[in-house]
Coordinates of C-alpha atoms in Angstrom, one line a residue:
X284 CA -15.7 -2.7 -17.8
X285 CA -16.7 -4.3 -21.0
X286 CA -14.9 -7.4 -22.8
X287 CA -14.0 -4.3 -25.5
X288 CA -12.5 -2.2 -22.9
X289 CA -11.2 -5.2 -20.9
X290 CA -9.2 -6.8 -24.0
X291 CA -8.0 -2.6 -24.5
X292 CA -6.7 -2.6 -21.1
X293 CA -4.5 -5.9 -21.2
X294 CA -2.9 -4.9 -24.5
X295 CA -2.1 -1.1 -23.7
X296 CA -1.7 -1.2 -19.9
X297 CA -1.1 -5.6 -18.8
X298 CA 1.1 -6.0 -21.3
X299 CA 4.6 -5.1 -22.7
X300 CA 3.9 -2.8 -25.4
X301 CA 6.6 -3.5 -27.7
X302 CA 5.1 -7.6 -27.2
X303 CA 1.4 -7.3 -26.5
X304 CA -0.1 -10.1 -29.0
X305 CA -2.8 -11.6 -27.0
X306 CA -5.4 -14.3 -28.3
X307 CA -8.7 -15.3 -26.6
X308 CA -10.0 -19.0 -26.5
X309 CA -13.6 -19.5 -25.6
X310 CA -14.6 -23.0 -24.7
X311 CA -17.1 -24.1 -23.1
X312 CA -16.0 -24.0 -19.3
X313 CA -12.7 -22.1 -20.2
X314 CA -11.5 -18.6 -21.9
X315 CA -8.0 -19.0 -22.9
X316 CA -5.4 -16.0 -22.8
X317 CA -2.7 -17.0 -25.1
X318 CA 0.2 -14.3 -25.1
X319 CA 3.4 -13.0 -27.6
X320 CA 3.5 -14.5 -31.0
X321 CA 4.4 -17.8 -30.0
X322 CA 1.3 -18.3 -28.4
X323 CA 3.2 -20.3 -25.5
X324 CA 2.0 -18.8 -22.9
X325 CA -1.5 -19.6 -21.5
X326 CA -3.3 -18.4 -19.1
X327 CA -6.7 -20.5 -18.4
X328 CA -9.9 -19.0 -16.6
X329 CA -12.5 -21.5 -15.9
X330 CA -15.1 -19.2 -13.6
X331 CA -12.6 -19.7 -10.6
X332 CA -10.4 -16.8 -9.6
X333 CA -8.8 -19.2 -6.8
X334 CA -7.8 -22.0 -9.9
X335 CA -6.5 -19.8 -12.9
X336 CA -3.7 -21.7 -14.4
X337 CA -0.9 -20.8 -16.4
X338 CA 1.2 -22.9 -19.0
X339 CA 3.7 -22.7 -21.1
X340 CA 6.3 -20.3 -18.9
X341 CA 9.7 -23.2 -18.7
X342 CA 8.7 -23.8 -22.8
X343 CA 8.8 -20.4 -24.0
X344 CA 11.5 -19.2 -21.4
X345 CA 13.9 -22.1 -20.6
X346 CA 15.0 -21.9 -16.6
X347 CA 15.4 -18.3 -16.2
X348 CA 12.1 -16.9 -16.8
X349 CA 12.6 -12.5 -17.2
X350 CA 10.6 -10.0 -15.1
X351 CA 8.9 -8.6 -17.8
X352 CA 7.0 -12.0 -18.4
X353 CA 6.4 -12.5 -15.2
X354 CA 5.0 -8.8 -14.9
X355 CA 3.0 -9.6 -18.6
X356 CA 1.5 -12.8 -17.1
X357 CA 0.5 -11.2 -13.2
X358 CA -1.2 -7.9 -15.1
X359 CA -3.4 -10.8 -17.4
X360 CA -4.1 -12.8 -13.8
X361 CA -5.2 -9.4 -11.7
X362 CA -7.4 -8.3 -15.1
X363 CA -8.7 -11.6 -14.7
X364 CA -9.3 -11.4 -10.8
X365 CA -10.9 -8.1 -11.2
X366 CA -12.9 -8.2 -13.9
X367 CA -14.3 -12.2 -13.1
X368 CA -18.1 -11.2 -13.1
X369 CA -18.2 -9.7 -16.8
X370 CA -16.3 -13.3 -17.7
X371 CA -17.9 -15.5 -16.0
X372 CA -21.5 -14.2 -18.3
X373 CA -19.2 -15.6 -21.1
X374 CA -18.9 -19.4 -19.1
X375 CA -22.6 -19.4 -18.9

């Protein structure tokens, strides 16, 4: 899978599609997968699929956090896990 195809897949198939904004933040040892409008929600790859970290859930949810964000936020970390090789070339 290419970047094109892999940023098609987490907005048609990892994500909610009635709430499938999604931004990508390249830094330098970091892409950043910012999700919804609000842009709360970050999920952080920085070339290890054992340390991807997530932020922002308790801000943008309060204390009960719903399924379907869960669900949005594990479909973005499994792309991730899967598809580490063609992201890691970006890291380089």
């Amino acid at each position: 899978m290419n970047f094109k195809e892999f940023i098609k897949y987490l907005k048609e198939k990892g994500l909610d599609p009635d709430f499938n904004d999604l931004s990508v933040i390249f830094y330098d040892s970091a892409i950043v997968f910012e999700l919804y409008e609000t842009r709360t929600i970050s999920i952080e790859y920085n070339g290890d699929v054992d340390d991807i970290t997530v932020t922002g859930l308790e801000a943008s949810e309060g204390e009960t956090i719903s399924f379907s964000v869960i669900k949005d936020v594990y479909n973005v970390m499994q792309a991730i896990k899967d598809n580490h090789y063609m992201l890691n070339e970006f890291l380089k």
